[in-house]
DNA sequence: CAATATTGTTAGATTGTACTAATAATTTGT
DNA sequence: ACAAATTATTAGTACAATCTAACAATATTG
């Protein structure tokens, strides 16, 4: 059996290792806001249980078992977020904290039902992919809007996990997933962009915002 | 703050005290399947936190604060059961264990949304009343079917909390809440009843079953 | 490359939630 | 009413998950 606490460590480690494949105790400690010695001890426990590869002074890695376990928790989290938005009427900025709790519910039937009711969605309300029942994820590597150029026409596909505030900002600009964005111009000194989308024209998006928006180039 | 463990003790104590107003450490211990010394210690903790009135060798009582807290957990439990049945398509025999977990979710918005979507239901799928946001419950004292007599015409209003098996048995007999039951006869030696309801005639219900079914007498 | 800063580890304490064994108080039954 | 049974409590242990303080290893940088 695996505790909620352990699940949270695995999830955080999964997020940290998804880029470089490894992470430090220090990074994990900061991400979870738990002191290093505590994290260290937990890494030993999780390595004992074969979820983590831990060797003194070496970077942390997840085992295949650990990766799968983490993916399945993320699956439950993202299915829940989708359910809350699609079936209960929550805004995409409201669902993270609730899903953070519901992801620990032990009931395959419950999540299977959600999945079915939602019609087996592939992404959550923020565009992040939902791992399948075996923990497999199809990762699409979108471009950051901030890496695009003036004249590009792109489709808004996902938001990088960030603050509720960013989501509220996007709400206020009516910038929703799927929107087709045309980049009118890019400011040289601060890299802010003027963009058009839907019925909105010349909306200015700061570079901080553009770095969080993931897009796909649209055929010209 | 109150832990999930503490919530479970409060809920159990609430159930036990709802009849006589008090309960013993021993009863609580049996109900929770936790040894008496552990229960004893927890009672001290909960009395420290002003949820329970605890004095050595005296019966346990809930404080008003404790009663309210417990009611609100039961509210979350029953709202969840209703939601699972009405909105997700689960059977009434499947929802207890899931609700047992979801009742600990901390998110007033989540339960408010459930409540709203359900249209502010007053009872759960087993006919048990759902406490309001202030922890107030309207307890109707139904009769047990086992206390009725031959010739009585009654309406099936609720099932006493019991096993999944009883609920499955009722499913198999198509005996649902709201059914109007006519008692044809009562066996003297084992108190089993022959009843009619809906399109079913002369169904035999053992006394064990009849004791679990709560009914309301219908105008003759 | 040595001094300094950062990161990682060990040791020991604390809190919450459980247990067993021993003892004490209360209740029951003859 | 007293012995026996039941129930309650205390004392001591264990483990999970956290912390701080002290120390060790690795990394950075002048």
PDB file of C-alpha atoms in Angstrom, chain A residues 4-219:
ATOM      1  CA  UNK A   4      -1.167   9.883   0.278  1.00  0.00           C
ATOM      2  CA  UNK A   5       2.079  11.422   1.431  1.00  0.00           C
ATOM      3  CA  UNK A   6       4.093   8.990  -0.624  1.00  0.00           C
ATOM      4  CA  UNK A   7       1.840   9.654  -3.597  1.00  0.00           C
ATOM      5  CA  UNK A   8       2.570  13.353  -3.307  1.00  0.00           C
ATOM      6  CA  UNK A   9       6.318  12.776  -3.301  1.00  0.00           C
ATOM      7  CA  UNK A  10       6.040  10.566  -6.373  1.00  0.00           C
ATOM      8  CA  UNK A  11       3.941  13.083  -8.222  1.00  0.00           C
ATOM      9  CA  UNK A  12       6.361  15.913  -7.478  1.00  0.00           C
ATOM     10  CA  UNK A  13       9.352  13.806  -8.429  1.00  0.00           C
ATOM     11  CA  UNK A  14       7.621  12.825 -11.663  1.00  0.00           C
ATOM     12  CA  UNK A  15       7.105  16.474 -12.539  1.00  0.00           C
ATOM     13  CA  UNK A  16      10.723  17.353 -11.744  1.00  0.00           C
ATOM     14  CA  UNK A  17      12.230  14.427 -13.600  1.00  0.00           C
ATOM     15  CA  UNK A  18      10.016  14.681 -16.679  1.00  0.00           C
ATOM     16  CA  UNK A  19      12.500  17.026 -18.364  1.00  0.00           C
ATOM     17  CA  UNK A  20      16.007  15.909 -17.387  1.00  0.00           C
ATOM     18  CA  UNK A  21      15.102  12.426 -16.165  1.00  0.00           C
ATOM     19  CA  UNK A  22      16.540  13.203 -12.745  1.00  0.00           C
ATOM     20  CA  UNK A  23      16.164  15.671  -9.887  1.00  0.00           C
ATOM     21  CA  UNK A  24      17.914  16.692  -6.666  1.00  0.00           C
ATOM     22  CA  UNK A  25      16.732  16.304  -3.108  1.00  0.00           C
ATOM     23  CA  UNK A  26      16.966  20.074  -2.866  1.00  0.00           C
ATOM     24  CA  UNK A  27      14.606  20.663  -5.785  1.00  0.00           C
ATOM     25  CA  UNK A  28      12.084  18.178  -4.411  1.00  0.00           C
ATOM     26  CA  UNK A  29      12.370  19.790  -1.003  1.00  0.00           C
ATOM     27  CA  UNK A  30      11.586  23.214  -2.453  1.00  0.00           C
ATOM     28  CA  UNK A  31       8.754  21.964  -4.654  1.00  0.00           C
ATOM     29  CA  UNK A  32       7.015  20.226  -1.744  1.00  0.00           C
ATOM     30  CA  UNK A  33       7.998  22.816   0.860  1.00  0.00           C
ATOM     31  CA  UNK A  34       9.313  20.047   3.086  1.00  0.00           C
ATOM     32  CA  UNK A  35      12.765  20.188   4.649  1.00  0.00           C
ATOM     33  CA  UNK A  36      15.604  18.280   3.024  1.00  0.00           C
ATOM     34  CA  UNK A  37      16.172  15.696   5.741  1.00  0.00           C
ATOM     35  CA  UNK A  38      12.523  14.691   5.578  1.00  0.00           C
ATOM     36  CA  UNK A  39      12.695  14.359   1.817  1.00  0.00           C
ATOM     37  CA  UNK A  40      15.896  12.399   2.138  1.00  0.00           C
ATOM     38  CA  UNK A  41      14.291   9.909   4.481  1.00  0.00           C
ATOM     39  CA  UNK A  42      11.281   9.532   2.246  1.00  0.00           C
ATOM     40  CA  UNK A  43      13.506   8.877  -0.764  1.00  0.00           C
ATOM     41  CA  UNK A  44      15.087   5.991   1.141  1.00  0.00           C
ATOM     42  CA  UNK A  45      11.635   4.597   1.927  1.00  0.00           C
ATOM     43  CA  UNK A  46      10.469   4.942  -1.660  1.00  0.00           C
ATOM     44  CA  UNK A  47      13.637   3.354  -2.922  1.00  0.00           C
ATOM     45  CA  UNK A  48      13.055   0.503  -0.454  1.00  0.00           C
ATOM     46  CA  UNK A  49       9.612   0.105  -2.052  1.00  0.00           C
ATOM     47  CA  UNK A  50      11.184   0.222  -5.503  1.00  0.00           C
ATOM     48  CA  UNK A  51       9.554   3.448  -6.663  1.00  0.00           C
ATOM     49  CA  UNK A  52      12.734   5.523  -6.663  1.00  0.00           C
ATOM     50  CA  UNK A  53      16.412   4.929  -7.406  1.00  0.00           C
ATOM     51  CA  UNK A  54      18.279   6.476  -4.516  1.00  0.00           C
ATOM     52  CA  UNK A  55      22.032   6.478  -3.943  1.00  0.00           C
ATOM     53  CA  UNK A  56      23.776   8.873  -1.566  1.00  0.00           C
ATOM     54  CA  UNK A  57      24.823  12.122  -3.214  1.00  0.00           C
ATOM     55  CA  UNK A  58      23.475  10.988  -6.573  1.00  0.00           C
ATOM     56  CA  UNK A  59      20.526  12.564  -8.391  1.00  0.00           C
ATOM     57  CA  UNK A  60      17.093  11.021  -7.812  1.00  0.00           C
ATOM     58  CA  UNK A  61      15.387   8.955 -10.484  1.00  0.00           C
ATOM     59  CA  UNK A  62      12.045   7.200 -10.678  1.00  0.00           C
ATOM     60  CA  UNK A  63      11.935   3.482 -11.419  1.00  0.00           C
ATOM     61  CA  UNK A  64       9.532   2.270 -14.096  1.00  0.00           C
ATOM     62  CA  UNK A  65       7.183   1.276 -11.254  1.00  0.00           C
ATOM     63  CA  UNK A  66       7.468   4.765  -9.778  1.00  0.00           C
ATOM     64  CA  UNK A  67       6.817   6.433 -13.099  1.00  0.00           C
ATOM     65  CA  UNK A  68       3.723   4.325 -13.640  1.00  0.00           C
ATOM     66  CA  UNK A  69       2.399   4.974 -10.138  1.00  0.00           C
ATOM     67  CA  UNK A  70       2.928   8.716 -10.559  1.00  0.00           C
ATOM     68  CA  UNK A  71       1.266   8.718 -13.980  1.00  0.00           C
ATOM     69  CA  UNK A  72      -1.797   7.002 -12.599  1.00  0.00           C
ATOM     70  CA  UNK A  73      -2.134   9.631  -9.877  1.00  0.00           C
ATOM     71  CA  UNK A  74      -1.771  12.355 -12.496  1.00  0.00           C
ATOM     72  CA  UNK A  75      -4.394  10.528 -14.554  1.00  0.00           C
ATOM     73  CA  UNK A  76      -6.802  10.706 -11.622  1.00  0.00           C
ATOM     74  CA  UNK A  77      -5.958  14.371 -11.078  1.00  0.00           C
ATOM     75  CA  UNK A  78      -6.548  15.379 -14.677  1.00  0.00           C
ATOM     76  CA  UNK A  79      -9.683  13.294 -15.131  1.00  0.00           C
ATOM     77  CA  UNK A  80     -11.032  14.972 -12.031  1.00  0.00           C
ATOM     78  CA  UNK A  81     -10.187  18.455 -13.307  1.00  0.00           C
ATOM     79  CA  UNK A  82     -11.921  17.677 -16.567  1.00  0.00           C
ATOM     80  CA  UNK A  83     -14.949  16.333 -14.748  1.00  0.00           C
ATOM     81  CA  UNK A  84     -15.189  19.366 -12.486  1.00  0.00           C
ATOM     82  CA  UNK A  85     -15.075  21.733 -15.445  1.00  0.00           C
ATOM     83  CA  UNK A  86     -17.172  19.785 -17.940  1.00  0.00           C
ATOM     84  CA  UNK A  87     -19.765  18.202 -15.700  1.00  0.00           C
ATOM     85  CA  UNK A  88     -19.975  20.407 -12.648  1.00  0.00           C
ATOM     86  CA  UNK A  89     -19.484  23.844 -14.113  1.00  0.00           C
ATOM     87  CA  UNK A  90     -16.295  24.914 -12.366  1.00  0.00           C
ATOM     88  CA  UNK A  91     -13.884  27.333 -14.035  1.00  0.00           C
ATOM     89  CA  UNK A  92     -10.480  25.983 -15.091  1.00  0.00           C
ATOM     90  CA  UNK A  93      -8.889  28.243 -12.473  1.00  0.00           C
ATOM     91  CA  UNK A  94     -10.884  26.676  -9.619  1.00  0.00           C
ATOM     92  CA  UNK A  95     -10.238  22.989 -10.016  1.00  0.00           C
ATOM     93  CA  UNK A  96      -6.625  22.385  -9.047  1.00  0.00           C
ATOM     94  CA  UNK A  97      -7.017  22.273  -5.271  1.00  0.00           C
ATOM     95  CA  UNK A  98     -10.077  20.032  -5.389  1.00  0.00           C
ATOM     96  CA  UNK A  99      -8.403  17.625  -7.819  1.00  0.00           C
ATOM     97  CA  UNK A 100      -5.328  17.626  -5.584  1.00  0.00           C
ATOM     98  CA  UNK A 101      -7.494  15.940  -2.952  1.00  0.00           C
ATOM     99  CA  UNK A 102      -9.668  13.723  -5.123  1.00  0.00           C
ATOM    100  CA  UNK A 103      -6.631  12.262  -6.903  1.00  0.00           C
ATOM    101  CA  UNK A 104      -5.989  10.202  -3.747  1.00  0.00           C
ATOM    102  CA  UNK A 105      -9.381   8.476  -3.750  1.00  0.00           C
ATOM    103  CA  UNK A 106      -8.986   4.716  -4.055  1.00  0.00           C
ATOM    104  CA  UNK A 107     -11.744   3.546  -6.328  1.00  0.00           C
ATOM    105  CA  UNK A 108     -11.027   2.393  -9.850  1.00  0.00           C
ATOM    106  CA  UNK A 109     -14.792   2.302 -10.501  1.00  0.00           C
ATOM    107  CA  UNK A 110     -15.126   5.978  -9.609  1.00  0.00           C
ATOM    108  CA  UNK A 111     -12.490   7.148 -12.062  1.00  0.00           C
ATOM    109  CA  UNK A 112     -13.613   4.686 -14.730  1.00  0.00           C
ATOM    110  CA  UNK A 113     -17.092   6.196 -14.477  1.00  0.00           C
ATOM    111  CA  UNK A 114     -15.723   9.732 -14.764  1.00  0.00           C
ATOM    112  CA  UNK A 115     -13.705   8.709 -17.804  1.00  0.00           C
ATOM    113  CA  UNK A 116     -16.747   7.131 -19.427  1.00  0.00           C
ATOM    114  CA  UNK A 117     -19.047  10.065 -18.669  1.00  0.00           C
ATOM    115  CA  UNK A 118     -16.465  12.427 -20.149  1.00  0.00           C
ATOM    116  CA  UNK A 119     -16.145  10.290 -23.276  1.00  0.00           C
ATOM    117  CA  UNK A 120     -12.527   9.273 -22.615  1.00  0.00           C
ATOM    118  CA  UNK A 121     -10.897  12.691 -22.902  1.00  0.00           C
ATOM    119  CA  UNK A 122      -7.240  12.959 -23.907  1.00  0.00           C
ATOM    120  CA  UNK A 123      -6.473  16.271 -22.245  1.00  0.00           C
ATOM    121  CA  UNK A 124      -7.484  18.116 -19.083  1.00  0.00           C
ATOM    122  CA  UNK A 125      -9.011  21.622 -19.037  1.00  0.00           C
ATOM    123  CA  UNK A 126      -5.537  23.185 -19.265  1.00  0.00           C
ATOM    124  CA  UNK A 127      -4.558  21.110 -22.279  1.00  0.00           C
ATOM    125  CA  UNK A 128      -2.324  18.710 -20.347  1.00  0.00           C
ATOM    126  CA  UNK A 129      -2.526  15.128 -21.570  1.00  0.00           C
ATOM    127  CA  UNK A 130      -4.358  12.530 -19.443  1.00  0.00           C
ATOM    128  CA  UNK A 131      -2.274   9.348 -19.036  1.00  0.00           C
ATOM    129  CA  UNK A 132      -4.094   6.136 -19.974  1.00  0.00           C
ATOM    130  CA  UNK A 133      -5.000   3.287 -17.566  1.00  0.00           C
ATOM    131  CA  UNK A 134      -1.492   1.878 -17.946  1.00  0.00           C
ATOM    132  CA  UNK A 135       0.170   5.163 -17.122  1.00  0.00           C
ATOM    133  CA  UNK A 136       1.198   5.856 -20.710  1.00  0.00           C
ATOM    134  CA  UNK A 137       1.124   9.503 -21.763  1.00  0.00           C
ATOM    135  CA  UNK A 138       1.314  10.955 -25.228  1.00  0.00           C
ATOM    136  CA  UNK A 139       3.404  14.085 -24.787  1.00  0.00           C
ATOM    137  CA  UNK A 140       3.030  16.589 -27.570  1.00  0.00           C
ATOM    138  CA  UNK A 141       5.798  19.114 -27.617  1.00  0.00           C
ATOM    139  CA  UNK A 142       4.077  22.342 -28.366  1.00  0.00           C
ATOM    140  CA  UNK A 143       5.934  25.635 -28.889  1.00  0.00           C
ATOM    141  CA  UNK A 144       5.799  28.397 -26.367  1.00  0.00           C
ATOM    142  CA  UNK A 145       4.009  31.441 -27.759  1.00  0.00           C
ATOM    143  CA  UNK A 146       7.018  33.430 -26.555  1.00  0.00           C
ATOM    144  CA  UNK A 147       9.195  31.572 -29.107  1.00  0.00           C
ATOM    145  CA  UNK A 148       6.983  32.538 -32.039  1.00  0.00           C
ATOM    146  CA  UNK A 149       7.503  35.443 -34.396  1.00  0.00           C
ATOM    147  CA  UNK A 150       5.560  38.322 -35.784  1.00  0.00           C
ATOM    148  CA  UNK A 151       3.232  37.093 -38.506  1.00  0.00           C
ATOM    149  CA  UNK A 152       2.889  33.563 -37.097  1.00  0.00           C
ATOM    150  CA  UNK A 153      -0.596  32.119 -36.886  1.00  0.00           C
ATOM    151  CA  UNK A 154      -0.898  29.619 -34.064  1.00  0.00           C
ATOM    152  CA  UNK A 155      -3.497  27.628 -32.170  1.00  0.00           C
ATOM    153  CA  UNK A 156      -3.603  27.867 -28.356  1.00  0.00           C
ATOM    154  CA  UNK A 157      -3.288  24.258 -27.164  1.00  0.00           C
ATOM    155  CA  UNK A 158      -2.316  24.256 -23.484  1.00  0.00           C
ATOM    156  CA  UNK A 159      -1.274  26.354 -20.494  1.00  0.00           C
ATOM    157  CA  UNK A 160       1.891  25.484 -18.606  1.00  0.00           C
ATOM    158  CA  UNK A 161       0.988  24.575 -15.020  1.00  0.00           C
ATOM    159  CA  UNK A 162       1.130  27.853 -13.124  1.00  0.00           C
ATOM    160  CA  UNK A 163      -0.907  30.143 -10.939  1.00  0.00           C
ATOM    161  CA  UNK A 164      -4.634  30.583 -10.634  1.00  0.00           C
ATOM    162  CA  UNK A 165      -3.926  34.246 -11.418  1.00  0.00           C
ATOM    163  CA  UNK A 166      -2.682  33.502 -14.932  1.00  0.00           C
ATOM    164  CA  UNK A 167      -5.857  31.529 -15.616  1.00  0.00           C
ATOM    165  CA  UNK A 168      -7.976  34.385 -14.332  1.00  0.00           C
ATOM    166  CA  UNK A 169      -6.029  36.783 -16.540  1.00  0.00           C
ATOM    167  CA  UNK A 170      -6.734  34.593 -19.572  1.00  0.00           C
ATOM    168  CA  UNK A 171     -10.407  34.507 -18.577  1.00  0.00           C
ATOM    169  CA  UNK A 172     -10.458  38.291 -18.487  1.00  0.00           C
ATOM    170  CA  UNK A 173      -9.056  38.398 -22.042  1.00  0.00           C
ATOM    171  CA  UNK A 174     -11.420  35.651 -23.227  1.00  0.00           C
ATOM    172  CA  UNK A 175      -8.396  33.693 -24.328  1.00  0.00           C
ATOM    173  CA  UNK A 176      -9.518  30.063 -24.341  1.00  0.00           C
ATOM    174  CA  UNK A 177      -7.967  26.794 -25.490  1.00  0.00           C
ATOM    175  CA  UNK A 178      -8.354  26.295 -29.214  1.00  0.00           C
ATOM    176  CA  UNK A 179      -8.198  30.000 -30.009  1.00  0.00           C
ATOM    177  CA  UNK A 180      -6.321  30.826 -33.202  1.00  0.00           C
ATOM    178  CA  UNK A 181      -3.851  33.588 -32.456  1.00  0.00           C
ATOM    179  CA  UNK A 182      -2.210  35.823 -35.022  1.00  0.00           C
ATOM    180  CA  UNK A 183       0.928  37.589 -33.874  1.00  0.00           C
ATOM    181  CA  UNK A 184       0.794  41.183 -35.070  1.00  0.00           C
ATOM    182  CA  UNK A 185       4.062  42.364 -33.585  1.00  0.00           C
ATOM    183  CA  UNK A 186       6.687  41.625 -30.951  1.00  0.00           C
ATOM    184  CA  UNK A 187       8.193  44.441 -28.871  1.00  0.00           C
ATOM    185  CA  UNK A 188      11.971  44.337 -28.993  1.00  0.00           C
ATOM    186  CA  UNK A 189      12.761  45.605 -25.501  1.00  0.00           C
ATOM    187  CA  UNK A 190      10.354  43.490 -23.402  1.00  0.00           C
ATOM    188  CA  UNK A 191       9.297  40.796 -25.886  1.00  0.00           C
ATOM    189  CA  UNK A 192       5.632  41.553 -25.265  1.00  0.00           C
ATOM    190  CA  UNK A 193       3.348  40.600 -28.127  1.00  0.00           C
ATOM    191  CA  UNK A 194       0.392  42.247 -29.792  1.00  0.00           C
ATOM    192  CA  UNK A 195      -1.965  39.551 -30.966  1.00  0.00           C
ATOM    193  CA  UNK A 196      -5.358  39.042 -32.572  1.00  0.00           C
ATOM    194  CA  UNK A 197      -7.728  36.158 -31.793  1.00  0.00           C
ATOM    195  CA  UNK A 198     -11.479  35.580 -32.003  1.00  0.00           C
ATOM    196  CA  UNK A 199     -13.093  39.015 -31.931  1.00  0.00           C
ATOM    197  CA  UNK A 200     -10.238  40.590 -30.018  1.00  0.00           C
ATOM    198  CA  UNK A 201      -7.646  42.750 -31.758  1.00  0.00           C
ATOM    199  CA  UNK A 202      -4.261  44.082 -30.708  1.00  0.00           C
ATOM    200  CA  UNK A 203      -4.316  42.460 -27.280  1.00  0.00           C
ATOM    201  CA  UNK A 204      -0.978  42.889 -25.560  1.00  0.00           C
ATOM    202  CA  UNK A 205       0.474  39.854 -23.812  1.00  0.00           C
ATOM    203  CA  UNK A 206       3.597  40.207 -21.671  1.00  0.00           C
ATOM    204  CA  UNK A 207       6.500  37.842 -22.205  1.00  0.00           C
ATOM    205  CA  UNK A 208       5.765  36.251 -18.804  1.00  0.00           C
ATOM    206  CA  UNK A 209       2.335  35.320 -20.097  1.00  0.00           C
ATOM    207  CA  UNK A 210       3.563  34.218 -23.538  1.00  0.00           C
ATOM    208  CA  UNK A 211       6.044  31.815 -21.952  1.00  0.00           C
ATOM    209  CA  UNK A 212       3.151  30.005 -20.290  1.00  0.00           C
ATOM    210  CA  UNK A 213       1.031  29.574 -23.416  1.00  0.00           C
ATOM    211  CA  UNK A 214       1.697  26.491 -25.531  1.00  0.00           C
ATOM    212  CA  UNK A 215       0.754  26.667 -29.168  1.00  0.00           C
ATOM    213  CA  UNK A 216       0.826  24.772 -32.442  1.00  0.00           C
ATOM    214  CA  UNK A 217       1.595  26.422 -35.767  1.00  0.00           C
ATOM    215  CA  UNK A 218      -1.345  26.582 -38.111  1.00  0.00           C
ATOM    216  CA  UNK A 219      -0.980  25.952 -41.855  1.00  0.00           C
TER     217      UNK A 219
END
